[in-house]
XYZ file of C-alpha atoms in Angstrom:
763
model
C -0.351 -6.133 25.733
C -2.753 -3.972 27.816
C -1.155 -0.992 29.531
C -2.143 -2.395 32.930
C 0.066 -5.440 32.472
C 2.887 -3.232 31.196
C 2.669 -1.112 34.316
C 2.617 -4.245 36.473
C 5.744 -5.592 34.758
C 7.473 -2.235 35.283
C 6.587 -2.339 38.994
C 7.850 -5.918 39.302
C 11.110 -4.963 37.607
C 11.594 -1.997 39.942
C 10.811 -4.117 43.024
C 13.192 -6.875 41.928
C 16.040 -4.483 41.169
C 15.553 -2.534 44.399
C 15.337 -5.564 46.719
C 18.258 -7.327 45.017
C 20.457 -4.241 45.375
C 19.380 -3.662 48.971
C 20.032 -7.325 49.823
C 23.516 -7.217 48.310
C 24.251 -4.115 50.380
C 22.950 -5.852 53.527
C 25.156 -8.889 52.865
C 28.163 -6.571 52.355
C 27.377 -5.123 55.797
C 27.264 -8.661 57.239
C 23.470 -8.590 57.709
C 22.854 -11.956 56.083
C 19.378 -12.538 57.549
C 18.183 -9.129 56.388
C 19.586 -9.785 52.930
C 17.637 -13.041 52.721
C 14.413 -11.276 53.750
C 14.882 -8.472 51.227
C 15.485 -10.942 48.430
C 12.366 -12.900 49.392
C 10.324 -9.684 49.311
C 11.404 -9.163 45.709
C 10.921 -12.808 44.741
C 7.386 -13.246 46.124
C 5.426 -10.906 43.783
C 7.305 -12.240 40.746
C 6.507 -15.814 41.748
C 2.813 -14.997 42.192
C 2.650 -13.097 38.889
C 4.336 -16.003 37.145
C 1.915 -18.532 38.610
C -1.081 -16.416 37.572
C 0.304 -16.111 34.038
C 0.719 -19.884 33.759
C -2.818 -20.515 34.954
C -4.245 -17.941 32.522
C -2.313 -19.526 29.631
C -3.573 -22.987 30.480
C -7.162 -21.698 30.684
C -6.755 -20.278 27.148
C -5.317 -23.669 26.110
C -1.971 -22.119 25.280
C 1.352 -23.628 26.229
C 2.317 -22.705 29.782
C 5.989 -22.268 28.879
C 6.679 -20.011 31.876
C 6.577 -23.149 33.989
C 10.371 -23.504 33.588
C 10.944 -20.102 35.160
C 8.584 -20.996 38.000
C 10.432 -24.285 38.528
C 13.785 -22.467 38.505
C 12.765 -20.007 41.208
C 11.049 -22.691 43.307
C 13.983 -25.108 43.030
C 16.446 -22.354 43.930
C 14.452 -21.482 47.049
C 14.185 -25.145 48.101
C 17.942 -25.502 47.593
C 18.636 -22.490 49.779
C 19.963 -20.470 46.823
C 17.927 -17.353 47.652
C 20.338 -15.036 45.837
C 20.072 -17.151 42.689
C 16.265 -17.050 42.969
C 16.405 -13.253 43.339
C 18.630 -12.936 40.281
C 16.270 -15.209 38.293
C 13.313 -13.060 39.394
C 15.159 -9.931 38.259
C 16.067 -11.509 34.943
C 12.475 -12.642 34.479
C 11.075 -9.170 35.295
C 13.588 -7.445 33.033
C 12.787 -9.883 30.226
C 9.074 -9.129 30.522
C 9.747 -5.384 30.589
C 12.008 -5.724 27.546
C 9.313 -7.695 25.751
C 6.765 -4.982 26.604
C 9.101 -2.339 25.193
C 9.654 -4.358 22.028
C 5.938 -4.948 21.509
C 5.097 -1.285 22.123
C 7.877 -0.175 19.764
C 6.765 -2.648 17.127
C 3.084 -1.648 17.347
C 3.759 2.082 17.319
C 2.650 2.772 13.744
C -0.343 0.411 13.931
C -1.611 1.869 17.205
C -1.148 5.434 15.918
C -3.765 4.726 13.248
C -6.448 4.279 15.903
C -5.873 7.617 17.642
C -7.409 9.649 14.787
C -10.814 7.996 14.683
C -13.486 10.676 13.989
C -16.613 10.687 16.173
C -18.890 13.417 14.739
C -19.629 15.141 11.440
C -20.970 18.526 10.322
C -23.972 17.885 8.052
C -26.069 20.385 6.120
C -29.731 19.940 7.007
C -32.640 22.301 7.367
C -30.682 25.129 5.763
C -27.873 25.088 8.337
C -24.830 23.131 9.471
C -25.562 20.712 12.300
C -23.153 18.552 14.257
C -24.450 14.994 14.117
C -23.375 11.613 15.338
C -21.115 9.866 12.855
C -23.381 6.811 12.715
C -26.193 8.871 11.148
C -24.184 9.961 8.071
C -25.272 8.368 4.774
C -24.198 8.432 1.113
C -25.104 11.712 -0.564
C -25.002 13.824 2.610
C -23.430 17.280 2.302
C -20.674 17.626 4.898
C -18.359 20.385 6.130
C -14.838 19.655 7.382
C -13.229 22.540 9.292
C -9.530 23.245 9.688
C -7.860 20.719 11.966
C -10.753 18.242 11.789
C -10.543 14.667 10.610
C -12.531 13.726 7.502
C -15.427 11.702 8.988
C -16.394 9.419 6.068
C -15.247 8.584 2.546
C -16.534 11.020 -0.041
C -15.926 13.398 -2.939
C -14.571 16.922 -2.586
C -16.874 19.763 -3.629
C -14.020 22.293 -3.475
C -10.206 22.283 -3.186
C -8.636 20.981 0.007
C -5.203 20.667 1.602
C -5.009 17.336 3.399
C -2.532 15.707 5.761
C -2.825 12.057 4.707
C 0.080 10.760 6.814
C -2.261 8.703 9.006
C -3.057 6.497 6.005
C -0.044 6.846 3.733
C 2.870 7.291 6.107
C 3.937 10.364 4.077
C 4.051 13.616 6.076
C 3.682 15.894 3.037
C 0.452 17.916 2.803
C -1.431 17.107 -0.419
C -3.547 19.557 -2.398
C -6.673 17.855 -3.695
C -8.908 19.317 -6.391
C -12.720 19.302 -6.540
C -14.240 15.932 -7.541
C -11.279 14.009 -6.135
C -12.032 11.193 -3.716
C -11.154 11.755 -0.067
C -10.818 9.047 2.585
C -11.992 9.152 6.165
C -9.232 9.506 8.726
C -7.175 12.153 6.895
C -6.691 15.569 8.494
C -7.785 18.900 7.045
C -4.573 20.941 7.064
C -6.055 23.936 5.221
C -9.229 25.964 5.053
C -12.661 24.465 5.688
C -14.134 22.604 2.732
C -17.350 20.887 1.715
C -17.675 17.309 0.532
C -20.333 14.792 -0.457
C -20.407 11.565 1.545
C -19.890 8.432 -0.535
C -20.288 5.910 2.279
C -21.558 5.612 5.812
C -19.069 5.649 8.681
C -19.366 1.882 9.081
C -18.359 1.293 5.469
C -15.699 4.002 5.227
C -11.957 3.621 5.084
C -11.188 4.342 8.714
C -13.767 1.922 10.084
C -12.167 -0.788 7.979
C -8.751 0.191 9.307
C -9.919 0.019 12.910
C -11.364 -3.453 12.371
C -8.231 -4.675 10.631
C -5.826 -3.257 13.210
C -7.849 -4.838 16.013
C -7.782 -8.178 14.193
C -4.058 -7.859 13.500
C -3.234 -7.168 17.139
C -5.346 -10.094 18.326
C -4.278 -12.719 15.791
C -1.495 -15.147 16.590
C 0.331 -16.092 13.409
C 1.001 -19.754 12.508
C 4.669 -19.304 13.396
C 3.776 -17.945 16.827
C 1.464 -20.871 17.538
C 4.061 -23.311 16.195
C 6.752 -21.671 18.334
C 4.559 -22.108 21.418
C 4.205 -25.821 20.702
C 7.946 -26.217 20.110
C 8.683 -24.245 23.269
C 6.408 -26.498 25.317
C 8.149 -29.590 23.931
C 11.513 -27.945 24.556
C 10.518 -27.293 28.161
C 9.802 -30.990 28.632
C 13.220 -31.913 27.263
C 14.852 -29.358 29.561
C 13.142 -30.832 32.645
C 14.293 -34.321 31.667
C 17.874 -33.110 31.108
C 17.886 -31.220 34.408
C 16.597 -34.260 36.286
C 19.080 -36.571 34.574
C 22.049 -34.320 35.425
C 20.970 -34.342 39.086
C 20.439 -38.103 39.217
C 23.716 -38.914 37.443
C 25.918 -36.501 39.400
C 24.007 -36.026 42.650
C 24.591 -32.292 42.326
C 21.339 -30.273 42.589
C 23.199 -27.152 41.436
C 23.534 -28.644 37.959
C 19.804 -29.299 37.837
C 19.132 -25.708 38.864
C 21.608 -24.348 36.313
C 19.969 -26.318 33.486
C 16.512 -25.032 34.466
C 17.792 -21.450 34.645
C 19.230 -21.411 31.114
C 16.553 -23.623 29.556
C 13.760 -21.083 29.226
C 12.993 -21.045 25.440
C 12.881 -17.240 25.196
C 14.245 -17.121 21.632
C 11.150 -19.038 20.541
C 8.533 -17.251 22.609
C 9.963 -13.740 22.116
C 11.632 -13.577 18.700
C 8.751 -14.728 16.513
C 5.949 -12.465 17.862
C 8.237 -9.432 18.133
C 9.465 -9.918 14.564
C 5.927 -10.400 13.214
C 4.511 -7.331 14.933
C 7.556 -5.347 13.833
C 6.951 -6.425 10.244
C 3.294 -5.399 10.371
C 4.260 -2.065 11.907
C 6.917 -1.515 9.251
C 4.296 -2.173 6.565
C 1.893 0.274 8.228
C 4.598 2.924 8.059
C 4.718 2.367 4.290
C 0.946 2.672 3.940
C 0.252 -1.088 3.864
C -2.080 -2.505 6.493
C -1.574 -6.221 7.218
C -4.483 -7.943 8.902
C -2.347 -10.309 10.980
C 0.880 -12.217 11.372
C -0.514 -15.127 9.372
C -1.078 -12.884 6.345
C 2.449 -11.528 6.679
C 3.881 -15.050 6.674
C 1.881 -16.094 3.623
C 2.908 -12.923 1.822
C 6.558 -13.871 2.348
C 5.979 -17.261 0.674
C 3.793 -16.140 -2.252
C 4.888 -17.055 -5.778
C 1.725 -16.306 -7.794
C -0.013 -12.970 -8.350
C -3.464 -12.350 -9.824
C -4.929 -8.898 -10.245
C -7.954 -7.110 -11.548
C -7.407 -4.514 -14.307
C -9.702 -1.581 -13.628
C -8.711 0.235 -10.454
C -5.656 -1.985 -9.981
C -3.414 -1.871 -13.043
C -5.294 1.190 -14.221
C -7.176 3.912 -12.405
C -6.559 7.426 -11.259
C -5.895 8.615 -14.817
C -9.271 7.945 -16.426
C -10.481 10.905 -18.526
C -13.622 11.713 -20.428
C -13.151 11.335 -24.192
C -16.640 11.535 -25.690
C -20.325 11.867 -24.817
C -23.062 10.207 -26.868
C -26.727 10.813 -26.084
C -30.249 10.577 -27.408
C -31.750 13.469 -29.375
C -33.851 14.569 -26.389
C -30.827 15.360 -24.212
C -27.823 17.656 -24.499
C -24.387 16.117 -23.775
C -23.741 18.631 -20.968
C -27.009 17.689 -19.245
C -26.218 13.964 -19.488
C -22.815 14.605 -17.951
C -24.319 16.788 -15.199
C -26.857 14.159 -14.145
C -24.287 11.360 -14.264
C -21.717 13.346 -12.271
C -24.282 14.413 -9.678
C -24.978 10.764 -8.905
C -21.313 9.734 -9.263
C -20.391 12.040 -6.359
C -21.784 9.428 -3.994
C -19.564 6.613 -5.316
C -15.920 5.871 -4.565
C -15.334 3.929 -7.793
C -12.481 5.211 -9.940
C -14.767 5.678 -12.965
C -17.280 7.650 -10.886
C -14.479 9.904 -9.714
C -13.425 10.506 -13.343
C -16.995 11.425 -14.357
C -17.369 13.859 -11.461
C -13.997 15.444 -12.150
C -14.787 15.902 -15.867
C -18.114 17.558 -15.068
C -16.556 20.027 -12.635
C -13.781 20.851 -15.121
C -16.511 21.746 -17.644
C -18.277 24.001 -15.176
C -21.319 21.810 -14.501
C -23.426 22.731 -11.466
C -23.891 19.410 -9.694
C -26.914 18.499 -7.612
C -26.981 16.481 -4.407
C -28.125 12.871 -4.952
C -30.406 11.007 -2.588
C -31.518 7.398 -1.988
C -28.200 6.219 -3.411
C -27.706 2.465 -3.882
C -24.433 1.073 -5.244
C -24.278 -2.378 -6.860
C -20.643 -3.560 -6.786
C -19.336 -4.304 -10.254
C -22.477 -2.944 -11.939
C -23.180 0.690 -11.106
C -25.022 3.223 -8.958
C -28.612 4.391 -8.858
C -30.385 7.162 -6.989
C -32.465 10.324 -7.294
C -31.092 13.546 -8.774
C -33.216 16.673 -9.238
C -36.501 14.764 -9.173
C -35.311 12.082 -11.625
C -34.407 8.443 -11.056
C -30.849 8.257 -12.404
C -28.613 5.219 -12.885
C -25.039 4.980 -14.157
C -22.772 2.016 -14.802
C -22.700 -0.948 -17.148
C -25.167 -1.309 -20.012
C -27.124 -4.227 -18.411
C -27.337 -2.324 -15.111
C -28.746 0.814 -16.737
C -30.973 -0.902 -19.311
C -32.562 -3.438 -17.040
C -35.275 -5.104 -19.102
C -35.485 -2.264 -21.642
C -34.169 -2.409 -25.225
C -31.013 -0.527 -26.214
C -31.743 2.466 -28.484
C -30.253 2.500 -32.032
C -27.796 5.321 -31.304
C -25.988 3.158 -28.721
C -24.860 0.517 -31.259
C -22.341 2.772 -33.006
C -21.058 4.052 -29.663
C -20.476 0.522 -28.354
C -18.502 -0.367 -31.503
C -16.278 2.711 -31.210
C -15.572 1.971 -27.575
C -14.711 -1.624 -28.441
C -12.303 -0.630 -31.206
C -10.593 1.939 -29.009
C -10.273 -0.471 -26.095
C -11.839 2.213 -23.903
C -14.332 2.089 -21.040
C -17.929 3.285 -21.051
C -20.301 4.571 -18.399
C -23.939 4.404 -19.480
C -26.503 6.872 -18.131
C -30.183 6.178 -17.568
C -32.887 8.639 -16.563
C -36.326 7.511 -15.393
C -35.800 3.996 -16.763
C -34.550 5.101 -20.220
C -30.981 4.923 -21.579
C -30.292 8.566 -22.490
C -26.527 8.769 -22.847
C -23.115 7.158 -22.587
C -19.700 8.464 -21.596
C -16.499 7.145 -23.182
C -13.566 7.092 -20.761
C -9.920 6.367 -21.496
C -8.211 4.638 -18.590
C -4.430 4.762 -18.411
C -2.021 2.266 -16.925
C -0.735 3.453 -13.563
C 2.767 4.878 -13.767
C 4.113 2.465 -11.177
C 2.440 -0.675 -12.550
C 5.151 -1.902 -15.010
C 7.910 -1.362 -12.456
C 5.911 -3.027 -9.693
C 5.313 -6.152 -11.795
C 8.999 -6.311 -12.775
C 10.140 -6.011 -9.154
C 7.650 -8.636 -7.979
C 9.056 -11.062 -10.534
C 12.565 -10.305 -9.286
C 11.697 -11.137 -5.660
C 10.011 -14.444 -6.443
C 6.418 -13.713 -7.529
C 7.025 -15.031 -11.027
C 3.607 -16.160 -12.187
C 1.368 -13.172 -12.863
C -2.156 -13.244 -14.247
C -4.807 -10.641 -15.013
C -8.459 -11.313 -14.209
C -10.795 -8.821 -15.837
C -14.353 -8.480 -16.993
C -13.153 -6.697 -20.138
C -13.378 -8.153 -23.627
C -10.508 -10.417 -24.790
C -9.104 -7.850 -27.242
C -8.825 -5.152 -24.576
C -7.456 -7.573 -21.994
C -4.861 -9.023 -24.381
C -3.722 -5.534 -25.356
C -3.095 -4.524 -21.740
C -1.507 -7.885 -20.938
C 0.914 -7.619 -23.858
C 1.838 -4.079 -22.831
C 2.772 -5.224 -19.310
C 4.306 -8.591 -20.200
C 1.551 -10.555 -18.460
C 1.206 -13.997 -20.021
C -1.826 -15.304 -18.132
C -4.761 -13.153 -19.249
C -8.318 -14.107 -18.264
C -10.961 -11.958 -20.013
C -14.761 -11.782 -19.669
C -14.430 -12.863 -16.050
C -17.429 -12.734 -13.757
C -16.863 -12.784 -9.973
C -17.571 -16.536 -10.060
C -15.020 -17.051 -12.853
C -12.377 -15.174 -10.881
C -13.126 -17.323 -7.882
C -12.600 -20.496 -9.936
C -9.300 -19.255 -11.369
C -7.980 -18.430 -7.901
C -8.919 -21.831 -6.495
C -7.206 -23.634 -9.371
C -4.034 -21.567 -8.970
C -3.823 -22.296 -5.237
C -3.185 -25.946 -6.025
C 0.186 -24.964 -7.528
C 1.403 -22.280 -5.123
C 0.728 -19.470 -2.690
C -1.573 -16.961 -4.414
C -1.914 -13.182 -3.991
C -5.059 -11.577 -5.416
C -5.133 -7.785 -5.850
C -8.457 -6.075 -6.516
C -10.410 -2.921 -5.857
C -12.068 -4.497 -2.835
C -15.672 -4.295 -4.067
C -16.617 -6.607 -6.936
C -13.450 -8.656 -6.341
C -14.386 -9.557 -2.768
C -15.030 -13.284 -3.489
C -11.652 -13.652 -5.215
C -9.917 -11.703 -2.435
C -11.392 -14.038 0.158
C -10.503 -17.177 -1.831
C -6.831 -16.260 -2.346
C -4.123 -17.070 0.196
C -3.510 -13.328 0.474
C -6.246 -10.928 -0.617
C -5.001 -7.396 -1.264
C -7.445 -4.480 -1.524
C -6.080 -1.783 -3.815
C -6.049 1.737 -2.436
C -7.890 3.401 0.406
C -11.188 2.816 -1.410
C -10.936 -0.881 -0.674
C -10.270 -0.614 3.029
C -13.905 -0.364 4.080
C -15.457 -2.642 1.488
C -12.912 -5.410 1.894
C -11.993 -5.313 5.572
C -13.506 -8.760 5.950
C -12.471 -10.199 2.566
C -8.910 -8.874 2.200
C -5.866 -9.710 4.297
C -3.900 -6.663 3.151
C -4.961 -3.113 2.273
C -2.731 -0.760 0.292
C -3.746 2.521 1.913
C -1.737 4.364 -0.729
C -3.314 3.947 -4.152
C -0.097 2.554 -5.656
C 0.675 -1.001 -6.707
C 4.399 -0.657 -5.941
C 3.580 -0.582 -2.217
C 2.806 -4.284 -2.608
C 6.479 -4.739 -3.540
C 7.425 -3.055 -0.260
C 5.054 -5.330 1.649
C 6.433 -8.531 0.082
C 10.018 -7.440 0.739
C 9.214 -6.579 4.363
C 7.386 -9.902 4.794
C 10.329 -11.865 3.384
C 12.796 -9.972 5.570
C 10.583 -10.437 8.639
C 10.393 -14.180 8.134
C 14.161 -14.409 7.594
C 14.979 -12.418 10.743
C 12.450 -14.386 12.832
C 13.969 -17.697 11.754
C 17.482 -16.317 12.240
C 16.659 -15.159 15.773
C 15.156 -18.510 16.696
C 18.018 -20.580 15.275
C 20.793 -18.481 16.816
C 19.009 -17.968 20.136
C 18.030 -21.610 20.583
C 21.520 -22.751 19.614
C 22.974 -20.558 22.352
C 20.394 -21.822 24.861
C 21.098 -25.463 24.028
C 24.841 -24.869 24.317
C 24.301 -23.234 27.707
C 22.135 -26.175 28.849
C 24.834 -28.667 27.904
C 27.477 -26.584 29.684
C 25.275 -26.377 32.776
C 24.585 -30.129 32.752
C 28.345 -30.805 32.576
C 28.987 -28.494 35.515
C 30.732 -25.700 33.599
C 28.000 -23.093 34.155
C 26.831 -22.337 37.729
C 23.227 -21.175 38.304
C 24.037 -17.504 38.919
C 26.161 -17.175 35.775
C 23.495 -19.115 33.865
C 20.819 -16.591 34.827
C 22.978 -13.720 33.599
C 23.789 -15.562 30.354
C 20.120 -16.295 29.689
C 19.302 -12.605 30.098
C 22.011 -11.703 27.570
C 20.538 -14.216 25.096
C 17.051 -12.735 25.585
C 18.314 -9.205 24.934
C 20.187 -10.284 21.807
C 17.163 -12.141 20.463
C 14.760 -9.225 20.967
C 17.174 -6.656 19.556
C 17.720 -8.841 16.504
C 13.951 -9.240 16.011
C 13.537 -5.462 16.214
C 15.855 -5.124 13.203
C 12.722 -5.701 11.138
C 11.744 -2.100 11.937
C 14.850 -0.828 10.162
C 14.949 -0.146 6.452
C 16.069 -3.135 4.405
C 18.769 -3.099 1.736
C 16.258 -1.950 -0.916
C 15.312 1.261 0.868
C 15.865 4.313 -1.350
C 18.176 6.773 0.427
C 17.982 9.674 -2.023
C 14.915 11.064 -3.753
C 13.855 14.039 -5.816
C 12.113 16.841 -3.912
C 8.319 16.697 -4.387
C 8.251 20.169 -5.935
C 10.683 19.045 -8.647
C 8.562 16.013 -9.460
C 5.444 18.184 -9.730
C 7.318 20.634 -11.959
C 8.444 17.832 -14.280
C 4.890 16.545 -14.518
C 3.597 20.024 -15.329
C 6.186 20.441 -18.082
C 5.151 17.141 -19.636
C 1.525 18.239 -19.490
C 2.517 21.321 -21.482
C 4.074 19.075 -24.135
C 0.868 17.045 -24.557
C -0.747 19.548 -27.017
C 2.434 19.587 -29.103
C 2.487 15.781 -29.342
C -1.188 15.792 -30.286
C -0.401 18.422 -32.924
C 2.335 16.238 -34.440
C -0.060 13.292 -34.804
C -2.854 15.511 -36.186
C -0.602 17.064 -38.841
C 0.674 13.642 -39.876
C -2.896 12.386 -40.259
C -4.039 15.461 -42.241
C -1.157 15.761 -44.720
C -2.650 13.528 -47.453
C -6.002 15.342 -47.283
C -4.938 18.988 -47.480
C -3.570 20.939 -50.414
C 0.154 21.282 -51.071
C 0.203 25.001 -50.225
C -1.685 24.475 -46.987
C 0.584 21.548 -46.175
C 3.674 23.756 -46.388
C 2.107 26.389 -44.129
C 0.980 23.773 -41.602
C 4.393 22.116 -41.568
C 6.189 25.446 -41.204
C 4.024 26.338 -38.197
C 4.691 22.933 -36.667
C 8.492 23.053 -37.078
C 8.518 26.569 -35.635
C 6.630 25.262 -32.597
C 9.039 22.362 -32.238
C 12.078 24.652 -32.355
C 10.606 27.158 -29.939
C 9.195 24.744 -27.303
C 10.085 21.079 -27.760
C 13.791 21.267 -28.609
C 14.663 23.753 -25.818
C 12.738 21.603 -23.344
C 14.659 18.462 -24.284
C 18.017 20.289 -24.268
C 17.279 21.670 -20.811
C 16.418 18.175 -19.602
C 19.673 16.821 -21.034
C 21.979 19.499 -19.644
C 20.319 20.576 -16.392
C 17.974 17.877 -15.105
C 19.661 14.632 -16.123
C 22.966 15.379 -14.307
C 21.067 15.933 -11.043
C 18.969 12.807 -11.535
C 22.039 10.735 -12.454
C 23.599 11.518 -9.076
C 20.668 9.768 -7.412
C 21.246 6.599 -9.395
C 24.066 4.082 -9.381
C 26.541 3.670 -12.218
C 28.838 5.918 -14.193
C 26.231 7.063 -16.743
C 22.837 5.618 -15.717
C 20.826 7.866 -18.061
C 22.785 7.095 -21.213
C 19.821 5.406 -22.917
C 17.456 8.221 -21.958
C 19.927 10.800 -23.242
C 20.157 8.784 -26.458
C 16.438 9.386 -26.935
C 17.190 13.115 -26.853
C 19.730 12.619 -29.636
C 17.055 10.954 -31.779
C 14.533 13.734 -31.067
C 17.121 16.372 -32.053
C 17.989 14.453 -35.217
C 14.387 14.081 -36.372
C 13.371 17.677 -35.585
C 16.457 18.980 -37.364
C 15.736 16.811 -40.390
C 12.108 17.959 -40.439
C 13.186 21.586 -40.258
C 15.594 21.200 -43.196
C 13.076 19.358 -45.367
C 10.309 21.897 -44.694
C 12.681 24.812 -45.317
C 13.645 23.342 -48.710
C 10.056 22.711 -49.839
C 9.051 24.535 -53.037
C 6.425 27.290 -52.979
C 3.702 24.920 -54.160
C 4.366 22.537 -51.266
C 5.573 18.906 -50.956
C 5.191 16.387 -53.741
C 4.029 12.819 -53.053
C 7.536 11.518 -52.261
C 8.262 14.355 -49.853
C 4.819 13.957 -48.336
C 5.462 10.292 -47.648
C 8.849 11.084 -46.062
C 7.369 13.843 -43.904
C 4.593 11.563 -42.674
C 7.126 8.879 -41.783
C 9.212 11.367 -39.811
C 6.199 12.833 -38.007
C 4.815 9.456 -36.984
C 8.277 8.403 -35.848
C 8.746 11.580 -33.831
C 5.325 11.108 -32.232
C 6.180 7.549 -31.179
C 9.623 8.490 -29.838
C 8.265 11.456 -27.892
C 5.447 9.506 -26.280
C 7.757 6.652 -25.303
C 10.360 9.061 -23.980
C 7.849 11.036 -21.904
C 6.401 7.811 -20.500
C 9.898 6.663 -19.484
C 10.655 10.010 -17.849
C 7.298 10.002 -16.057
C 8.044 6.585 -14.597
C 11.591 7.590 -13.638
C 10.489 10.775 -11.879
C 7.640 8.878 -10.227
C 10.069 6.294 -8.839
C 12.482 8.957 -7.585
C 9.716 11.068 -6.100
C 9.200 11.517 -2.374
C 6.485 8.829 -2.295
C 8.703 6.154 -3.899
């Protein structure tokens, strides 16, 4: 509601309360005529405001449900019950003020998003930094963000930055971001000034999408709100009939007035919109932007989930594995050209390429004339060359693939990896192999969604069937659709909608048709906010799939509380109407009772803002989570060493095998075993206190027992090896133990990573 109307309602409430109190004092002093005049002074502006509201509602073709209140005041005045009319006016003004408070409280988080909108940017042009209008910024521009400024557009960091991302994520912790990481518009620079490369114009950046979606969310009336209006209008008609009948049958106008006073369907017209806005605000606090009350309702009823793979189930962990190129180019040069262009893209693979190049010390150039083709790739000019990166068809165009690319494509296919092809001046000159990892939160998110009713889950991906089936089997997804074009995804969504309410989660770019076709389109991560503000109904501003679980839970709880408020509130109103019609509830008491019902209904609807029963109350400190991650990163070379030694054993001599194995067991005893013992004795007890149950980490601790057993057995076998090294039987046993240890360690670290991720501050 506009602030002007809120101020008007506050003034009306103050006038009503003041004149009612003054009139009661005048009556106590036996000044009856003065009391009547004071009450009329308070009634008049409320009556006029009510009449104007009814007319405005009818002009908008909305139900004029305030007509009952207008009838109540008018009938009371005609009956000579001026005090009753004054009390009704006060109750009406206080109800409006209470509704304003509830709406403002419910919209707090959503409205806060709009207060950080950037207006200008610092762009490097003509050899100096110039402050320019935000609308003139384009992809590839070099920008400077000073301390305390808001990031103007989406882009890629050229140097480290400390960012306050609470506007988007709801988390107040300052995040340190490394060079080549993507940065979203709307976040605050909490550290030193930094440079960045724009990846989108202001119009197509994250914050512009947020502004559009918040505006749409605040304007949209959900289906339940519209339905409640229609029910309320019908209810008002019934109330008028009942009031008239009680007067005709008893001849007592007071009963008619009492029925009209308590008949206002406030539980319907207040509970549903307050609950819906509260639910959307609660989601915004968790980093989930809901486009409107209708989307929130559909989210609560969803039973089918479809999702893209790249950037949804995976993403954020892609790393460069290999570079293949033609004889005329060096791998480092291919990577440098590709990364220079990738700076201007927000795609997860582009971010991985840029990050890999910076880690290898490449000096990146600024791209120009950048054009991004969703789902295909990016093209532009870098250092005087026309460069393109992306899929093979996008880069090749009408040209023929060179012979060196055939072997690369086969290796990528066997490994189930991803590839970014690089073209320079119309020729395919190189290809980058990227390994994309499943997001840490993905398995847990899918499990929790199944638990809360989203039982059918399908993956729609453009990947080959073998890669898609492998990922699907890993996550327990039974419906796997591979080799899917945007049109194929659209068809699958439309077919699924015939059987239930469908959620589609995608990266918000090439999945836009499927997002629009689904009952609830969800854009994954801040990258999707700008590209999918029209197509998606929901944007996960935090790049984590488990926030969708939060959104579904909040939506289900919102719908439950809205229905509960309506049922309880309307039951009380109907009971009061019957009591009034039978003469047991006088008009003055009825007005007070109706106000109590209104307050109870609104307070109950505001319960949506509170944390539900699934809210985590205890978490690990962020610094502990980061420390655990760093320790696991230190173990990665050791695990790679175990696998390498196991692979090499049959191919090296017996003497060398003994030396290699001795070095490995020494490393295990010096680093791995102490690490696992420290976890078991120091970390696990603290973590267990955060979880329910007597010994919640028993299975995880059992993995430690197996690691200790295998390392001890390896140490004893290697110690007992003869001088000439292991024979074939011992070699076979050592290989078996090493492969087993590798598998156990990787599984155990993955389980710990997920556990610490869940218990982290962002969980």
